[in-house]
């Protein structure tokens, strides 16, 4: 059976201005897959995910999305939570409400149905208890859940997460990964996630993209996250 | 009480000054909120100075023979407003372009713009004795000779700005809080930034023209900074800043009128006292 792809990158160079971070990216991401994007610090993971999300334009090459209706799929983006300014006096609900701004025209009030949808997304992400607390006063794990709820509020077909479990304790990490697994199973959303936590990635994702010295290795998690392959990719030996 | 009764008498000679202090007090903090949230407080200092430079430049044009001398007050105000708006918008445009390219220090550019605008304002004015008189009045923040024309113009511009800020609050907040998210939702970041900064530029230009750069800067930043210490929500922050600004403008005028002081600096000094009190109260609350 032929695989449906939601995204393909052909000869794409990513970077900032004249700084090329990844010179030649060729990738295809299968529809409905849970994909982990791995690599050392500074290897270009965030740059690549931001390029796919349309935040940074590609330096060259072609990025092609494909969804069921042959239109660009709706993206749900979860940024690194430290990138959001704590001085904004916004509640978790107000932050999540931003997710519907793509559907509500400029100058229009957010309709009651959309507000209800946001409440459901917050409920799905288990944020009911702190939905009306100030976003900046929440714990790292709680903020991450709110950002996932916000991304879900956009009705995404493709969810992009930039280090959703960085700096979060083990219990919160586990519950966020469980939430992502549930979202993917229930809604069939394709998920691409930047992550450093190899055991966690091995447990939840089925495909891995590994960035190493400007090159890309893509394959099944069971293969790329085997002990021998990790040793080879990280150029280390366990003795 | 007697002073208040006198000030609110419809026949009060300086009634336009009262109204203008109220208008600037209520409206300027509404745009100041965005300058604070976007960490552009320096821009709040530089823009009134750049706007003043624009007015000085406009007043210098007849002296250079580039345009005929203005004898009509309406034409003179229109020229000053044009100079103020053009300089402020150009400054915002160039600062935004440099910020987009991500080169150099933002604070360095804003600081340079501030100091150059200040220097050029003085250089332009010493060449133009006629303009110098009007500008000195503005720089001192006297807020005494406010014509019906200035009042009407200020009211119309502020009505446009406040309406735009209210209607498009959702978009302005989104692009200010999370630009990356806005981009993934296909929002036109550059358009919304330009729109917001045009509102800032209009507010600064018209405020500088009527109350001067010092008072404009004070009302842009002090009321939001006072309110921020106590606000729990964006609504409290925005409305609170506007209320603090409007009421302080009014009280500042009353104090200035009673003790024969310049209106603008008195209102700003009063805001400074409120800021100090608010700071102490907040510290006390935090200690409990």
mmCIF file of C-alpha atoms in Angstrom, chain B residues 12-257:
data_model
loop_
_atom_site.group_PDB
_atom_site.id
_atom_site.type_symbol
_atom_site.label_atom_id
_atom_site.label_comp_id
_atom_site.label_asym_id
_atom_site.label_seq_id
_atom_site.Cartn_x
_atom_site.Cartn_y
_atom_site.Cartn_z
ATOM 1 C CA UNK B 12 -13.504 79.066 32.111
ATOM 2 C CA UNK B 13 -10.819 80.685 29.971
ATOM 3 C CA UNK B 14 -8.462 77.692 30.011
ATOM 4 C CA UNK B 15 -11.148 75.034 29.504
ATOM 5 C CA UNK B 16 -9.400 73.712 26.358
ATOM 6 C CA UNK B 17 -6.259 73.092 28.419
ATOM 7 C CA UNK B 18 -8.315 71.054 30.886
ATOM 8 C CA UNK B 19 -9.860 69.018 28.076
ATOM 9 C CA UNK B 20 -6.512 68.451 26.356
ATOM 10 C CA UNK B 21 -4.922 67.193 29.581
ATOM 11 C CA UNK B 22 -7.847 64.814 30.017
ATOM 12 C CA UNK B 23 -7.620 63.608 26.397
ATOM 13 C CA UNK B 24 -3.854 63.061 26.447
ATOM 14 C CA UNK B 25 -4.122 61.520 29.916
ATOM 15 C CA UNK B 26 -6.727 58.998 28.828
ATOM 16 C CA UNK B 27 -5.374 58.195 25.330
ATOM 17 C CA UNK B 28 -1.553 58.220 25.549
ATOM 18 C CA UNK B 29 -1.328 55.383 28.138
ATOM 19 C CA UNK B 30 -3.367 53.151 25.814
ATOM 20 C CA UNK B 31 -0.515 53.107 23.293
ATOM 21 C CA UNK B 32 2.076 53.279 26.065
ATOM 22 C CA UNK B 33 0.863 49.865 27.240
ATOM 23 C CA UNK B 34 2.092 48.326 23.971
ATOM 24 C CA UNK B 35 5.457 50.132 24.195
ATOM 25 C CA UNK B 36 5.963 48.638 27.661
ATOM 26 C CA UNK B 37 4.798 45.137 26.723
ATOM 27 C CA UNK B 38 7.043 45.130 23.665
ATOM 28 C CA UNK B 39 9.924 46.456 25.761
ATOM 29 C CA UNK B 40 10.182 49.630 23.713
ATOM 30 C CA UNK B 41 10.239 52.131 26.571
ATOM 31 C CA UNK B 42 13.229 53.883 24.973
ATOM 32 C CA UNK B 43 11.111 54.373 21.879
ATOM 33 C CA UNK B 44 8.595 56.168 24.103
ATOM 34 C CA UNK B 45 11.370 58.615 25.028
ATOM 35 C CA UNK B 46 12.777 59.001 21.531
ATOM 36 C CA UNK B 47 9.554 59.409 19.551
ATOM 37 C CA UNK B 48 8.357 62.620 21.267
ATOM 38 C CA UNK B 49 11.849 64.077 20.706
ATOM 39 C CA UNK B 50 11.827 63.034 17.050
ATOM 40 C CA UNK B 51 8.326 64.452 16.716
ATOM 41 C CA UNK B 52 9.563 67.786 18.179
ATOM 42 C CA UNK B 53 12.404 67.745 15.642
ATOM 43 C CA UNK B 54 9.796 67.298 12.902
ATOM 44 C CA UNK B 55 7.914 70.355 14.165
ATOM 45 C CA UNK B 56 11.144 72.380 14.315
ATOM 46 C CA UNK B 57 11.975 71.260 10.765
ATOM 47 C CA UNK B 58 8.507 72.279 9.554
ATOM 48 C CA UNK B 59 8.845 75.709 11.216
ATOM 49 C CA UNK B 60 12.240 76.137 9.524
ATOM 50 C CA UNK B 61 10.929 75.514 5.993
ATOM 51 C CA UNK B 62 9.544 79.056 5.410
ATOM 52 C CA UNK B 63 12.846 80.534 6.657
ATOM 53 C CA UNK B 64 14.721 78.553 4.008
ATOM 54 C CA UNK B 65 12.339 79.879 1.358
ATOM 55 C CA UNK B 66 11.088 76.398 0.516
ATOM 56 C CA UNK B 67 7.476 77.269 1.328
ATOM 57 C CA UNK B 68 5.735 80.632 1.882
ATOM 58 C CA UNK B 69 5.515 82.099 5.413
ATOM 59 C CA UNK B 70 2.390 81.064 7.303
ATOM 60 C CA UNK B 71 0.267 83.837 8.770
ATOM 61 C CA UNK B 72 -2.826 81.795 9.405
ATOM 62 C CA UNK B 73 -2.886 79.678 12.614
ATOM 63 C CA UNK B 74 -4.700 76.826 10.870
ATOM 64 C CA UNK B 75 -1.993 76.583 8.197
ATOM 65 C CA UNK B 76 0.735 76.831 10.827
ATOM 66 C CA UNK B 77 -0.730 73.988 12.903
ATOM 67 C CA UNK B 78 -1.249 71.859 9.805
ATOM 68 C CA UNK B 79 2.396 72.384 8.852
ATOM 69 C CA UNK B 80 3.573 71.516 12.351
ATOM 70 C CA UNK B 81 1.375 68.404 12.452
ATOM 71 C CA UNK B 82 2.657 67.308 9.046
ATOM 72 C CA UNK B 83 6.276 67.729 10.199
ATOM 73 C CA UNK B 84 5.592 65.841 13.413
ATOM 74 C CA UNK B 85 3.725 62.930 11.762
ATOM 75 C CA UNK B 86 6.213 62.549 8.878
ATOM 76 C CA UNK B 87 9.269 62.510 11.155
ATOM 77 C CA UNK B 88 7.661 60.110 13.654
ATOM 78 C CA UNK B 89 6.465 57.709 10.960
ATOM 79 C CA UNK B 90 9.839 57.789 9.170
ATOM 80 C CA UNK B 91 11.647 57.084 12.449
ATOM 81 C CA UNK B 92 9.355 54.140 13.212
ATOM 82 C CA UNK B 93 9.707 52.823 9.663
ATOM 83 C CA UNK B 94 13.514 52.885 9.709
ATOM 84 C CA UNK B 95 13.733 51.436 13.228
ATOM 85 C CA UNK B 96 11.345 48.623 12.189
ATOM 86 C CA UNK B 97 13.372 47.884 9.025
ATOM 87 C CA UNK B 98 16.640 47.715 10.999
ATOM 88 C CA UNK B 99 14.970 45.531 13.653
ATOM 89 C CA UNK B 100 13.727 43.178 10.915
ATOM 90 C CA UNK B 101 17.256 42.838 9.539
ATOM 91 C CA UNK B 102 18.398 42.092 13.087
ATOM 92 C CA UNK B 103 21.644 44.038 12.860
ATOM 93 C CA UNK B 104 23.099 46.086 15.714
ATOM 94 C CA UNK B 105 21.596 47.043 19.045
ATOM 95 C CA UNK B 106 18.014 48.318 19.119
ATOM 96 C CA UNK B 107 18.714 50.508 22.177
ATOM 97 C CA UNK B 108 21.743 51.971 20.425
ATOM 98 C CA UNK B 109 19.703 52.986 17.389
ATOM 99 C CA UNK B 110 16.895 54.472 19.478
ATOM 100 C CA UNK B 111 19.387 56.329 21.669
ATOM 101 C CA UNK B 112 21.163 57.721 18.610
ATOM 102 C CA UNK B 113 17.840 58.826 17.108
ATOM 103 C CA UNK B 114 16.926 60.533 20.398
ATOM 104 C CA UNK B 115 20.143 62.474 20.785
ATOM 105 C CA UNK B 116 20.303 63.482 17.104
ATOM 106 C CA UNK B 117 16.667 64.610 17.150
ATOM 107 C CA UNK B 118 17.345 66.711 20.255
ATOM 108 C CA UNK B 119 20.433 68.316 18.720
ATOM 109 C CA UNK B 120 18.737 69.040 15.401
ATOM 110 C CA UNK B 121 15.676 70.526 17.114
ATOM 111 C CA UNK B 122 17.915 73.103 18.828
ATOM 112 C CA UNK B 123 19.978 73.790 15.684
ATOM 113 C CA UNK B 124 16.836 74.313 13.599
ATOM 114 C CA UNK B 125 15.218 76.562 16.186
ATOM 115 C CA UNK B 126 18.149 78.926 16.730
ATOM 116 C CA UNK B 127 17.890 79.737 13.022
ATOM 117 C CA UNK B 128 14.211 80.561 13.403
ATOM 118 C CA UNK B 129 13.214 83.054 16.148
ATOM 119 C CA UNK B 130 9.514 82.814 15.259
ATOM 120 C CA UNK B 131 9.449 79.055 15.645
ATOM 121 C CA UNK B 132 11.682 79.199 18.715
ATOM 122 C CA UNK B 133 9.018 80.966 20.759
ATOM 123 C CA UNK B 134 6.331 78.371 19.990
ATOM 124 C CA UNK B 135 8.712 75.477 20.503
ATOM 125 C CA UNK B 136 9.930 76.736 23.872
ATOM 126 C CA UNK B 137 6.323 76.900 24.989
ATOM 127 C CA UNK B 138 5.897 73.303 23.838
ATOM 128 C CA UNK B 139 9.121 72.099 25.458
ATOM 129 C CA UNK B 140 8.100 73.648 28.782
ATOM 130 C CA UNK B 141 4.720 71.902 28.533
ATOM 131 C CA UNK B 142 2.777 75.070 29.356
ATOM 132 C CA UNK B 143 -0.484 73.717 27.839
ATOM 133 C CA UNK B 144 -2.115 77.143 28.041
ATOM 134 C CA UNK B 145 -2.812 78.386 24.535
ATOM 135 C CA UNK B 146 -4.805 75.421 23.227
ATOM 136 C CA UNK B 147 -7.071 76.556 20.411
ATOM 137 C CA UNK B 148 -10.430 75.038 19.498
ATOM 138 C CA UNK B 149 -8.714 73.758 16.346
ATOM 139 C CA UNK B 150 -6.053 71.898 18.362
ATOM 140 C CA UNK B 151 -8.734 70.518 20.649
ATOM 141 C CA UNK B 152 -10.879 69.268 17.777
ATOM 142 C CA UNK B 153 -7.929 67.780 15.905
ATOM 143 C CA UNK B 154 -6.660 66.000 19.016
ATOM 144 C CA UNK B 155 -10.116 64.627 19.804
ATOM 145 C CA UNK B 156 -10.564 63.286 16.256
ATOM 146 C CA UNK B 157 -7.092 61.669 16.113
ATOM 147 C CA UNK B 158 -7.483 60.090 19.552
ATOM 148 C CA UNK B 159 -10.957 58.818 18.645
ATOM 149 C CA UNK B 160 -9.441 57.055 15.604
ATOM 150 C CA UNK B 161 -6.541 55.630 17.642
ATOM 151 C CA UNK B 162 -8.683 54.413 20.554
ATOM 152 C CA UNK B 163 -11.231 52.842 18.176
ATOM 153 C CA UNK B 164 -8.480 51.028 16.240
ATOM 154 C CA UNK B 165 -6.818 49.805 19.441
ATOM 155 C CA UNK B 166 -10.162 48.491 20.696
ATOM 156 C CA UNK B 167 -11.285 46.832 17.447
ATOM 157 C CA UNK B 168 -7.956 45.222 16.599
ATOM 158 C CA UNK B 169 -6.821 44.414 20.148
ATOM 159 C CA UNK B 170 -6.852 40.677 19.358
ATOM 160 C CA UNK B 171 -4.444 41.109 16.425
ATOM 161 C CA UNK B 172 -2.171 43.620 18.208
ATOM 162 C CA UNK B 173 -1.886 41.329 21.237
ATOM 163 C CA UNK B 174 -1.199 38.231 19.137
ATOM 164 C CA UNK B 175 1.649 39.777 17.106
ATOM 165 C CA UNK B 176 3.095 41.383 20.241
ATOM 166 C CA UNK B 177 2.917 38.245 22.420
ATOM 167 C CA UNK B 178 3.822 35.454 20.008
ATOM 168 C CA UNK B 179 5.036 36.452 16.551
ATOM 169 C CA UNK B 180 5.916 32.857 15.649
ATOM 170 C CA UNK B 181 2.404 31.630 16.389
ATOM 171 C CA UNK B 182 0.975 34.565 14.411
ATOM 172 C CA UNK B 183 3.118 33.564 11.429
ATOM 173 C CA UNK B 184 1.923 29.952 11.539
ATOM 174 C CA UNK B 185 -1.662 31.304 11.550
ATOM 175 C CA UNK B 186 -0.782 33.207 8.333
ATOM 176 C CA UNK B 187 -1.092 36.624 9.968
ATOM 177 C CA UNK B 188 0.635 39.510 8.184
ATOM 178 C CA UNK B 189 3.044 40.466 10.922
ATOM 179 C CA UNK B 190 4.585 43.439 9.116
ATOM 180 C CA UNK B 191 1.151 44.920 8.360
ATOM 181 C CA UNK B 192 -0.055 44.631 11.977
ATOM 182 C CA UNK B 193 3.212 46.012 13.339
ATOM 183 C CA UNK B 194 3.023 48.922 10.895
ATOM 184 C CA UNK B 195 -0.614 49.536 11.818
ATOM 185 C CA UNK B 196 0.125 49.501 15.564
ATOM 186 C CA UNK B 197 3.136 51.791 15.169
ATOM 187 C CA UNK B 198 1.124 54.172 13.009
ATOM 188 C CA UNK B 199 -1.317 54.468 15.910
ATOM 189 C CA UNK B 200 1.644 55.113 18.227
ATOM 190 C CA UNK B 201 3.029 57.706 15.800
ATOM 191 C CA UNK B 202 -0.314 59.526 15.490
ATOM 192 C CA UNK B 203 -0.740 59.639 19.272
ATOM 193 C CA UNK B 204 2.794 60.884 19.843
ATOM 194 C CA UNK B 205 2.609 63.484 17.036
ATOM 195 C CA UNK B 206 -0.656 65.037 18.119
ATOM 196 C CA UNK B 207 0.302 64.928 21.808
ATOM 197 C CA UNK B 208 3.668 66.608 21.194
ATOM 198 C CA UNK B 209 1.934 69.287 19.156
ATOM 199 C CA UNK B 210 -0.478 70.135 21.959
ATOM 200 C CA UNK B 211 1.301 69.337 25.237
ATOM 201 C CA UNK B 212 4.977 68.947 24.259
ATOM 202 C CA UNK B 213 7.482 66.064 24.350
ATOM 203 C CA UNK B 214 8.012 65.864 28.131
ATOM 204 C CA UNK B 215 4.315 65.546 28.950
ATOM 205 C CA UNK B 216 3.788 63.099 26.072
ATOM 206 C CA UNK B 217 6.565 60.843 27.294
ATOM 207 C CA UNK B 218 5.286 61.051 30.859
ATOM 208 C CA UNK B 219 1.744 60.057 29.928
ATOM 209 C CA UNK B 220 2.886 57.322 27.550
ATOM 210 C CA UNK B 221 4.828 55.481 30.198
ATOM 211 C CA UNK B 222 4.098 56.470 33.807
ATOM 212 C CA UNK B 223 0.380 55.509 33.990
ATOM 213 C CA UNK B 224 1.008 52.011 32.517
ATOM 214 C CA UNK B 225 4.008 51.512 34.820
ATOM 215 C CA UNK B 226 1.895 52.498 37.853
ATOM 216 C CA UNK B 227 -0.995 50.220 36.862
ATOM 217 C CA UNK B 228 1.229 47.272 35.964
ATOM 218 C CA UNK B 229 2.193 46.923 39.624
ATOM 219 C CA UNK B 230 -1.367 45.982 40.591
ATOM 220 C CA UNK B 231 -3.119 44.714 37.444
ATOM 221 C CA UNK B 232 -3.944 41.014 37.205
ATOM 222 C CA UNK B 233 -5.370 40.981 33.685
ATOM 223 C CA UNK B 234 -4.700 42.776 30.396
ATOM 224 C CA UNK B 235 -8.093 44.512 30.680
ATOM 225 C CA UNK B 236 -7.233 45.876 34.150
ATOM 226 C CA UNK B 237 -3.819 46.943 32.851
ATOM 227 C CA UNK B 238 -5.119 48.791 29.799
ATOM 228 C CA UNK B 239 -8.188 50.424 31.357
ATOM 229 C CA UNK B 240 -6.370 51.129 34.626
ATOM 230 C CA UNK B 241 -3.510 52.889 32.799
ATOM 231 C CA UNK B 242 -5.979 55.044 30.890
ATOM 232 C CA UNK B 243 -7.895 55.953 34.070
ATOM 233 C CA UNK B 244 -4.717 56.766 36.027
ATOM 234 C CA UNK B 245 -3.548 58.944 33.109
ATOM 235 C CA UNK B 246 -6.835 60.821 32.740
ATOM 236 C CA UNK B 247 -7.346 61.442 36.462
ATOM 237 C CA UNK B 248 -3.705 62.472 36.960
ATOM 238 C CA UNK B 249 -3.979 64.896 34.044
ATOM 239 C CA UNK B 250 -6.996 66.476 35.692
ATOM 240 C CA UNK B 251 -5.457 66.650 39.173
ATOM 241 C CA UNK B 252 -2.202 67.955 37.700
ATOM 242 C CA UNK B 253 -4.112 70.788 36.049
ATOM 243 C CA UNK B 254 -5.926 71.677 39.275
ATOM 244 C CA UNK B 255 -2.657 71.797 41.243
ATOM 245 C CA UNK B 256 -0.934 73.838 38.535
ATOM 246 C CA UNK B 257 -3.839 76.294 38.344
#
